[in-house]
Short mmCIF file of C-alpha atoms and ligand atoms in Angstrom, two decimals:
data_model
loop_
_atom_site.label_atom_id
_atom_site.label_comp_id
_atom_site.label_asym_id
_atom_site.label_seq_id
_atom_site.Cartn_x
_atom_site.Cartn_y
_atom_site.Cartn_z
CA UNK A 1056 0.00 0.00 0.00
CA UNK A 1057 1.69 3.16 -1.02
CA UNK A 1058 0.96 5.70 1.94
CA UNK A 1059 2.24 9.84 1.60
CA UNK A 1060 3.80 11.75 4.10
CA UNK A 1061 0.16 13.00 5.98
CA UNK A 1062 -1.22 9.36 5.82
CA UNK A 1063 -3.32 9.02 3.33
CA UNK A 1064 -3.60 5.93 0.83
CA UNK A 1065 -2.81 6.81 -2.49
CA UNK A 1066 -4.23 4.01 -5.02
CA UNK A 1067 -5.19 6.37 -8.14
CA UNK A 1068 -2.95 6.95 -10.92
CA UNK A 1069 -3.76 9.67 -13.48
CA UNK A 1070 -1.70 8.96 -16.42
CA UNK A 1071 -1.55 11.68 -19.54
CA UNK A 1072 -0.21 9.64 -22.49
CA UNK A 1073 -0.07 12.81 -25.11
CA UNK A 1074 0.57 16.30 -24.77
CA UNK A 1075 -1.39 16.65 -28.46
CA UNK A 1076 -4.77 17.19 -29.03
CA UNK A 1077 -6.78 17.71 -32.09
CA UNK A 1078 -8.72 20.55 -30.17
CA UNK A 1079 -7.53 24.20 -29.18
CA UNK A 1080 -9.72 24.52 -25.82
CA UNK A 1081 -8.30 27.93 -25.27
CA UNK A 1082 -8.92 27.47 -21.27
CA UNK A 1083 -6.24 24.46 -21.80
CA UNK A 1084 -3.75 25.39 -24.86
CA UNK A 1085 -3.22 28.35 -27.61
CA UNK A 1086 -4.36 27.88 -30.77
CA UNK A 1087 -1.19 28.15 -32.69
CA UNK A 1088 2.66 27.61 -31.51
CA UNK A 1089 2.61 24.58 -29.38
CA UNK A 1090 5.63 23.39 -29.30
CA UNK A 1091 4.89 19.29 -28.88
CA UNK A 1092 6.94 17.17 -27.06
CA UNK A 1093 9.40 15.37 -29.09
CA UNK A 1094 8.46 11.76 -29.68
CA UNK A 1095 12.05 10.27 -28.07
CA UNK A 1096 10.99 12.27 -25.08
CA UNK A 1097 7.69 11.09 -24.63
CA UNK A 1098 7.07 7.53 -22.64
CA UNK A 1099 6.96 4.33 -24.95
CA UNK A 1100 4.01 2.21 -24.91
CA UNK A 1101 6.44 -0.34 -23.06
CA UNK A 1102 7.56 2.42 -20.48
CA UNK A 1103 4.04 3.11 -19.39
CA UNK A 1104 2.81 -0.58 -19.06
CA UNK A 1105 5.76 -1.05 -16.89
CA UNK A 1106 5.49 2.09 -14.95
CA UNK A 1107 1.56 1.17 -14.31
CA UNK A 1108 2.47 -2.52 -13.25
CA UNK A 1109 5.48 -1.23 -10.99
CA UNK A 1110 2.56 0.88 -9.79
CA UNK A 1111 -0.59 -1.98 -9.61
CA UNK A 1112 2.08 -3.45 -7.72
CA UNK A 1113 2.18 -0.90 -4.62
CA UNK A 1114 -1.24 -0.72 -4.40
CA UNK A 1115 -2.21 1.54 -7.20
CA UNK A 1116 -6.08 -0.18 -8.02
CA UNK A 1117 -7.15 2.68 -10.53
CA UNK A 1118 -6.29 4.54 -13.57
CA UNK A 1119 -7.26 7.38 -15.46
CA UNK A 1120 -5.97 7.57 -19.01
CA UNK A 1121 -5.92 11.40 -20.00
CA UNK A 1122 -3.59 13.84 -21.76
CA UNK A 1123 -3.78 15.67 -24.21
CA UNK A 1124 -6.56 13.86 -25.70
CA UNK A 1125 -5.85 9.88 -25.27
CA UNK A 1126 -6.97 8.92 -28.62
CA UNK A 1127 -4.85 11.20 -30.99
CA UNK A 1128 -1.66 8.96 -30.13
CA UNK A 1129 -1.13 6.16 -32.54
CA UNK A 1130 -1.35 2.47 -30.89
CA UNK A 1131 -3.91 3.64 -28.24
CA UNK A 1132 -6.24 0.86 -28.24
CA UNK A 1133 -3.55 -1.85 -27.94
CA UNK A 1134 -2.26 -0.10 -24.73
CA UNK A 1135 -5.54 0.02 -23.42
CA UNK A 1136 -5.77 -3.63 -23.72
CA UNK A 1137 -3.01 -5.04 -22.31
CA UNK A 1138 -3.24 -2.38 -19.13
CA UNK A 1139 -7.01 -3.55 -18.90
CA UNK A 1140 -5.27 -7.10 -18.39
CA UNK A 1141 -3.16 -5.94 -15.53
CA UNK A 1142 -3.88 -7.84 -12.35
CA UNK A 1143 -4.32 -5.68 -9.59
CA UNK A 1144 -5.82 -3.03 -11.61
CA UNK A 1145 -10.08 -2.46 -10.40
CA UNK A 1146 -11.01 0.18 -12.43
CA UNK A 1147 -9.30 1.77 -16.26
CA UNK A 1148 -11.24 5.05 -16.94
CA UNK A 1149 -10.77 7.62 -19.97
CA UNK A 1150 -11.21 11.08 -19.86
CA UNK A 1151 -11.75 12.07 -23.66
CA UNK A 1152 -12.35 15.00 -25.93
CA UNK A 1153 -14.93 12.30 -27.94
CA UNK A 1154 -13.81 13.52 -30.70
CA UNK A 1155 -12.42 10.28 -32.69
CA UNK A 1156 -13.90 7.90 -29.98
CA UNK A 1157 -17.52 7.11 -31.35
CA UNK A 1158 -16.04 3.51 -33.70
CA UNK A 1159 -13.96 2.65 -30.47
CA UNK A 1160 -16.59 2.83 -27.70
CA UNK A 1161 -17.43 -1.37 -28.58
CA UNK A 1162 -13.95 -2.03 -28.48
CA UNK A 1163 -13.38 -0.09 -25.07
CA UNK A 1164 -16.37 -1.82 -23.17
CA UNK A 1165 -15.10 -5.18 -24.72
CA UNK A 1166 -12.28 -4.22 -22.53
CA UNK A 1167 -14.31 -3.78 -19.78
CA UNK A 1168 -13.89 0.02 -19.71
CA UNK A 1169 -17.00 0.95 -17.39
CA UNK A 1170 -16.41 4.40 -17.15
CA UNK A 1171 -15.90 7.59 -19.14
CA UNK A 1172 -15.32 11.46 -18.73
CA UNK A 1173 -16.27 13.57 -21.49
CA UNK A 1174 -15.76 17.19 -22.02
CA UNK A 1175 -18.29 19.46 -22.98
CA UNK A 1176 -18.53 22.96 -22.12
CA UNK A 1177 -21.23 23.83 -24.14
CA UNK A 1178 -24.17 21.83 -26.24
CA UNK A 1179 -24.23 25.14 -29.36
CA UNK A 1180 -22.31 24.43 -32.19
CA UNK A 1181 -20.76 28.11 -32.33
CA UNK A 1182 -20.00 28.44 -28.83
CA UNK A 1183 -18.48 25.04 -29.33
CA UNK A 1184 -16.52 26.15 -31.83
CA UNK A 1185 -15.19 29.34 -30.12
CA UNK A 1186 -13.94 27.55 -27.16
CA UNK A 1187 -12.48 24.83 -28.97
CA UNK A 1188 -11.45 26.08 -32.60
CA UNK A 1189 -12.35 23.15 -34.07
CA UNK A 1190 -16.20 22.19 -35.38
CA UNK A 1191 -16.94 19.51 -33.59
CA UNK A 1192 -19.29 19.15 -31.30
CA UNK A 1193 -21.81 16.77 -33.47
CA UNK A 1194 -18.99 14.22 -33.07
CA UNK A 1195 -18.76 14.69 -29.41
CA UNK A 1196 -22.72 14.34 -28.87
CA UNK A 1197 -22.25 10.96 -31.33
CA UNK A 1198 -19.89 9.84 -29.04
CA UNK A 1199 -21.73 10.41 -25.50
CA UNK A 1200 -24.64 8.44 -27.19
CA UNK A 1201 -22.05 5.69 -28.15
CA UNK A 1202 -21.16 5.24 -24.53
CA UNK A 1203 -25.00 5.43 -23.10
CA UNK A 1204 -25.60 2.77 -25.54
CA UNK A 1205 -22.94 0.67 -24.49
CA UNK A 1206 -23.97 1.16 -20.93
CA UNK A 1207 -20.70 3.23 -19.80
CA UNK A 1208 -20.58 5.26 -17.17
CA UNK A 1209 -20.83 9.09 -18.20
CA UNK A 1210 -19.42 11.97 -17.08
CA UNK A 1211 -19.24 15.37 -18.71
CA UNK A 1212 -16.70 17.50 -17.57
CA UNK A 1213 -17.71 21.68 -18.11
CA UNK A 1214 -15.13 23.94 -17.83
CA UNK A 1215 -17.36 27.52 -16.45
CA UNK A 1216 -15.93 30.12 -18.07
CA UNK A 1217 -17.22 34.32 -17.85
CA UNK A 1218 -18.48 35.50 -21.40
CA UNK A 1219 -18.09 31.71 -22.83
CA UNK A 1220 -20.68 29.85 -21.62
CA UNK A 1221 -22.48 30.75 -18.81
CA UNK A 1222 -25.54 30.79 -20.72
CA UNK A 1223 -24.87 26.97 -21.14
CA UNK A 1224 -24.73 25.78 -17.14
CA UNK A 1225 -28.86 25.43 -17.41
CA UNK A 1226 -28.84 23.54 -20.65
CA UNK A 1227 -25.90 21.42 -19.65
CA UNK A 1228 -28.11 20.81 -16.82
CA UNK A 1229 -31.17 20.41 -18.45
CA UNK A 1230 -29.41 16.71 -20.12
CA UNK A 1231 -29.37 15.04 -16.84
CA UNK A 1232 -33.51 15.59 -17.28
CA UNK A 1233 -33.29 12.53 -19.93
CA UNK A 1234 -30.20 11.19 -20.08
CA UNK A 1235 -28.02 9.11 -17.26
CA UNK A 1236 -25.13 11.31 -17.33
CA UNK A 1237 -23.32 13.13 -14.78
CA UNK A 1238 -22.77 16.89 -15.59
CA UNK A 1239 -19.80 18.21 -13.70
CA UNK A 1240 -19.12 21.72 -14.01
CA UNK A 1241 -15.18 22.78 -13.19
CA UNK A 1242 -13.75 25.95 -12.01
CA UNK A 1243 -11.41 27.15 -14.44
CA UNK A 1244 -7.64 26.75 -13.43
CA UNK A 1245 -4.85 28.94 -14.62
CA UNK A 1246 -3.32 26.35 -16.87
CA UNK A 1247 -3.83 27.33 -20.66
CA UNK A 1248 -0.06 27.34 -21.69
CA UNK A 1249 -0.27 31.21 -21.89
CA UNK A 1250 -0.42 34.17 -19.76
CA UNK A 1251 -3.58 33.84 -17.65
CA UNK A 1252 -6.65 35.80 -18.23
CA UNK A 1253 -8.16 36.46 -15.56
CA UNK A 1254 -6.58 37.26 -12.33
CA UNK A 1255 -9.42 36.49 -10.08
CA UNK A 1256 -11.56 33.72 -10.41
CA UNK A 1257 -15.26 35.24 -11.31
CA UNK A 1258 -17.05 31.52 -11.44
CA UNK A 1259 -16.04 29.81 -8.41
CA UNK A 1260 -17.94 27.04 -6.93
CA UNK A 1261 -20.38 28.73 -5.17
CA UNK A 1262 -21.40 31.03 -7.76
CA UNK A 1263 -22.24 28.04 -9.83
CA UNK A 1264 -24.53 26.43 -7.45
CA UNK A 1265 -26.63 29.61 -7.41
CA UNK A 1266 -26.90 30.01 -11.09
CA UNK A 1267 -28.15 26.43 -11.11
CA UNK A 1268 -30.63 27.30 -7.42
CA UNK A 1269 -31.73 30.28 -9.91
CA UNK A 1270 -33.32 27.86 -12.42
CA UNK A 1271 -33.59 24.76 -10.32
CA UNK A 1272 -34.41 25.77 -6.99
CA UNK A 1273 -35.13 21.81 -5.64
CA UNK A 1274 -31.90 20.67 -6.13
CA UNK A 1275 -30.95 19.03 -3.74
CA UNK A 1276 -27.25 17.42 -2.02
CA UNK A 1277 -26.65 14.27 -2.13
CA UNK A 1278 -23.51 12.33 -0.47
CA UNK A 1279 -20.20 12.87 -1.78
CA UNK A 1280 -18.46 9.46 -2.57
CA UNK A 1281 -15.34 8.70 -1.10
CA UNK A 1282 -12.05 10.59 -2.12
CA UNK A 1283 -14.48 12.43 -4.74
CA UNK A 1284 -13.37 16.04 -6.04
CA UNK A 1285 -17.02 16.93 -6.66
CA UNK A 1286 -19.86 18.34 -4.85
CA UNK A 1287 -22.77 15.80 -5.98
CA UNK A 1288 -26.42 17.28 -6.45
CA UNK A 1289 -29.55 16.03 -7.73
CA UNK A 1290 -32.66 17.55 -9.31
CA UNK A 1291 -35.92 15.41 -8.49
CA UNK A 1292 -37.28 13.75 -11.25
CA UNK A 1293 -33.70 13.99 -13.14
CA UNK A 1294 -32.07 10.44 -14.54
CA UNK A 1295 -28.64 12.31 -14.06
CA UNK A 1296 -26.85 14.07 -11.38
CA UNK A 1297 -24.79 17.62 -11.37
CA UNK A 1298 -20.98 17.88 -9.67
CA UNK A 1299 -19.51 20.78 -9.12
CA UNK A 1300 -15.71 20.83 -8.64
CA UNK A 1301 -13.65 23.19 -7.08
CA UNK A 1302 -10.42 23.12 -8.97
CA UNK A 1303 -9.86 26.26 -8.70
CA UNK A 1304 -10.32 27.13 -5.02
CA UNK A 1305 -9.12 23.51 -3.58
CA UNK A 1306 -11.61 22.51 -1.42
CA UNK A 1307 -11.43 19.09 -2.07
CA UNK A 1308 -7.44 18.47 -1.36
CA UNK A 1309 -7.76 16.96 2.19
CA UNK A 1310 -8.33 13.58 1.22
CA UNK A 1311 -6.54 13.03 -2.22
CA UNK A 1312 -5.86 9.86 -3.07
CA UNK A 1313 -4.24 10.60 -6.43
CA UNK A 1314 -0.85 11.00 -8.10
CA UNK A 1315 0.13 12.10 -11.58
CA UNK A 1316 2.35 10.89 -14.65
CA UNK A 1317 3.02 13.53 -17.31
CA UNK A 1318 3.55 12.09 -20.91
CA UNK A 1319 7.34 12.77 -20.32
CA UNK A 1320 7.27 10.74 -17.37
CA UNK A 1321 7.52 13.36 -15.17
CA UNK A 1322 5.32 12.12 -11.17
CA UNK A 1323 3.62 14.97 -9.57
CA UNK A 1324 2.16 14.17 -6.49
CA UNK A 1325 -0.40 17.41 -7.35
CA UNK A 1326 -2.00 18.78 -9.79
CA UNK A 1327 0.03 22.57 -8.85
CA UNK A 1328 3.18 21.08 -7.96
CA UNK A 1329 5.64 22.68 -10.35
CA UNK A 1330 8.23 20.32 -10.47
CA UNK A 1331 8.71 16.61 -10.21
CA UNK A 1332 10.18 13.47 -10.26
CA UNK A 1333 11.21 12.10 -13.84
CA UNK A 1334 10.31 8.00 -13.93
CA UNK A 1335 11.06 7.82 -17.78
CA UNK A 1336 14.73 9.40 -17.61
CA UNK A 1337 15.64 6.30 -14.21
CA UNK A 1338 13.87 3.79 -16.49
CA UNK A 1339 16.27 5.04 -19.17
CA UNK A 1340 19.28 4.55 -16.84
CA UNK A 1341 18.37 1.31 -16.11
CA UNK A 1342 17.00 1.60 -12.83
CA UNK A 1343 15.15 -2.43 -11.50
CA UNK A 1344 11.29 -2.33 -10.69
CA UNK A 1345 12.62 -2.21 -7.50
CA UNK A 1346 14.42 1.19 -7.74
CA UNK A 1347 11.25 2.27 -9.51
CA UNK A 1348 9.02 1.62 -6.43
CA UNK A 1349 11.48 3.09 -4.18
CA UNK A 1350 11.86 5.94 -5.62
CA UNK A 1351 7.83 5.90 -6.18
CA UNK A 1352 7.57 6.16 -2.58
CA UNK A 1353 10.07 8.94 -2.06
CA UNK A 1354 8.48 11.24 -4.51
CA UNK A 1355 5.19 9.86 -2.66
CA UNK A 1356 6.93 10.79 0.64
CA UNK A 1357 6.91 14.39 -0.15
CA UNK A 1358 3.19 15.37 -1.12
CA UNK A 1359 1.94 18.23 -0.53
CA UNK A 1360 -1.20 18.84 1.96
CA UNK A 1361 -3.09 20.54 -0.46
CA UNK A 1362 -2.82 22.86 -3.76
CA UNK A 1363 -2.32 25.77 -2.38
CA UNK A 1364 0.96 24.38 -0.43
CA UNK A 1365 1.73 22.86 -3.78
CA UNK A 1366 1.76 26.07 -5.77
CA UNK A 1367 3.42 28.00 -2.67
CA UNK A 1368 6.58 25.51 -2.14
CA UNK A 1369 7.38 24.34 -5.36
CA UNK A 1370 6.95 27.83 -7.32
CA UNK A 1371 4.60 27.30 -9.80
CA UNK A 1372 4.45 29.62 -12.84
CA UNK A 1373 1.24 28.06 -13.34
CA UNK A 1374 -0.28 30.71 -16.53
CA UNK A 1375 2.53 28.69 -18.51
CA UNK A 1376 2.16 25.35 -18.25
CA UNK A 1377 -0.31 23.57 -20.01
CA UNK A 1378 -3.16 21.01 -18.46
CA UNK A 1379 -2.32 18.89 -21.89
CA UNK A 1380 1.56 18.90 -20.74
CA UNK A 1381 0.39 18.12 -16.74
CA UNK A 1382 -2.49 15.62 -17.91
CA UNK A 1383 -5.75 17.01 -16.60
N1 SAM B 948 -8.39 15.88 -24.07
C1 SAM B 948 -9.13 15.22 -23.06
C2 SAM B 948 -10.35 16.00 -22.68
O1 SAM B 948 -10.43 17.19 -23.00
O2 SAM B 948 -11.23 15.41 -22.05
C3 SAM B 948 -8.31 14.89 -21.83
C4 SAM B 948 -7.33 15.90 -21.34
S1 SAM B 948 -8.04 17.40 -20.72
C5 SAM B 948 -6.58 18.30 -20.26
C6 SAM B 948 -8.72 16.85 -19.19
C7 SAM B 948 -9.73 17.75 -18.54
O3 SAM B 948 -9.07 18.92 -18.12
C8 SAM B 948 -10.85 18.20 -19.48
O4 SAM B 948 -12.09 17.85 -18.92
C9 SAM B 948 -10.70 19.69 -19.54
O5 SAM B 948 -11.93 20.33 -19.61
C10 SAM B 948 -9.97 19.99 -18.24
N2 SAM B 948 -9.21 21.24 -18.32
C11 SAM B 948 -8.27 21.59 -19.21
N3 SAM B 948 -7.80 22.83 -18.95
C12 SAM B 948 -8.46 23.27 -17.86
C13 SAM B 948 -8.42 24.48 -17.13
N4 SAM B 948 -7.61 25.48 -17.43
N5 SAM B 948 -9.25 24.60 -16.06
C14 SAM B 948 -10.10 23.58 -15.73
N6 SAM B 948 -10.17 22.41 -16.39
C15 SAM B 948 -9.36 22.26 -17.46
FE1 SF4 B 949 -7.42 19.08 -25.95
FE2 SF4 B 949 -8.59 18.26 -23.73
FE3 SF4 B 949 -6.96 20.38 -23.69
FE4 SF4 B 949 -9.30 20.59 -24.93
S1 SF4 B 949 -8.98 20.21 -22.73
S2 SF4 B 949 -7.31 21.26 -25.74
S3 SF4 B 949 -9.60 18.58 -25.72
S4 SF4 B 949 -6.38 18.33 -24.10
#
């Protein structure tokens, strides 16, 4: 069991296998003059299987596959399969753009992929567009269906955003009338890979819940899981539920159970650490499984209590870096 330096069981991998992404969400990357990580200094296929079974072997039980979006990078679907095989492993999750993943969804619940995060910040094509520079959304909506069909698990994940698409919390919320879905609506976090834009954060978590109150006035709270980052509400009579996560102001740090793997290899023990410690470059030196775990738990060792210590201690020049580069 793989324990940090406060006590607390960390057994959830997030692991970001691309820094590319065939969308431009501007809240996540520029538009033009991303300069991609060179493929020699991303992690090999090979280097991430082992790094998740060194990992499955210390008690990590769950991944999330993100990135940059997951499905852009060639040779996905075969990595997918053999981690689904990994013993140890309880639960393989995706968080996707849905983009390209509409033909894969029967392959992914063959593998016995049960649950999905989708991003959606907004259900109108031109807002869509706007956001994400790229037209489209009609795939996205193909591939939420996909999943619901195939009995995954949904969750859309909606980045709130002032003059973007506020207009869109009610009718984001207005899908969980119908459909199963979750509809999680994020805090935006400094991390677009350019200089920030705002300086204080307008749409905070609490602001949220009253613009939803405003149109849905019985919604209700209902228990947050375990280790979850979301606050979990229900409208009566809804199929679906609404989150609301509090990136942004950290409310949620106290019992993280989570550690990161950048597509370089880089572990960050939080999301606002700005450093790390690079796995791929001691896999490349020739380091044993053993060394691996060790130095697992010394990186482990030295988590921070929350964000805010996070950005505080280890400097972060957060309005640079890129959630596609820290794997959101
Ligand atoms: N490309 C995939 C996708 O968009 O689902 C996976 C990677 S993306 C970086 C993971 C999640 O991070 C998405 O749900 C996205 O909305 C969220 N995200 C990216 N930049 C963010 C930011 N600045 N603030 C809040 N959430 C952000
Ligand atoms: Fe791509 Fe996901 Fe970032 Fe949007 S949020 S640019 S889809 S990595």
């Amino acid at each position: 069991m793989l324990t940090d330096n406060h006590g607390r069981k960390i057994n959830y991998l997030r692991l970001a296998v691309t820094d590319r992404c065939n969308l431009r969400c501007f809240y996540c990357m520029p538009e033009e003059g991303n300069n991609w990580l060179a493929r020699t200094e991303l992690m090999s296929w090979e280097e991430m299987l082992r790094i998740c079974r060194v990992m499955t072997g210390m008690g990590i039980n769950k991944i999330r596959i993100t990135g940059g979006e997951p499905f852009v990078r060639k040779d996905i679907m075969s990595f997918l399969s053999a981690l689904s095989a990994l013993p140890g492993l309880d639960q393989l999750t995706i968080t996707t753009n849905g983009v390209l993943t509409t033909p894969l969804v029967p392959e992914l619940k063959k593998m016995g992929i049960r649950a999905v995060n989708l991003s959606l910040d907004t259900l109108d094509r031109n807002r869509f567009l706007a956001i994400t520079h790229r037209d489209e959304l009609n795939n996205v909506l193909a591939t939420m269906h996909a999943l619901l069909a195939h009995n995954i698990e949904v969750k859309i994940n909606a980045v709130v955003m002032e003059g973007r698409n506020i207009q869109d919390i009610t009718t984001l919320v207005a899908l969980t009338k119908e459909l199963p879905v979750q509809v999680r609506f994020i805090e935006e976090m400094p991390f677009n890979g350019a200089e920030s834009h705002y300086t204080t954060l307008q749409w905070d978590h609490v602001q949220i819940l009253q613009t939803i109150k405003n149109s849905y006035p019985d919604i209700y709270k209902i228990p947050d899981p375990k280790y979850a980052t979301a606050y979990n509400y229900k409208i009566p009579g809804h199929k679906g539920d609404i989150g609301i996560i509090a990136a942004y102001t950290r409310s949620f740090c106290g019992t993280c159970n989570r550690i990161r793997l950048t597509p370089q290899g880089t572990l960050k023990t939080c999301l606002y650490e700005g450093g790390g410690m690079n796995i791929k470059d001691l896999m490349r030196l020739g380091a044993t499984d053993q060394e691996l775990a060790s130095a697992i738990i010394s990186a482990v060792g030295t988590k921070a209590q929350d964000g805010h210590e996070a950005e505080r201690t280890t400097h972060l020049n957060g309005i640079h870096q890129s959630m596609a580069t820290i794997g959101g």
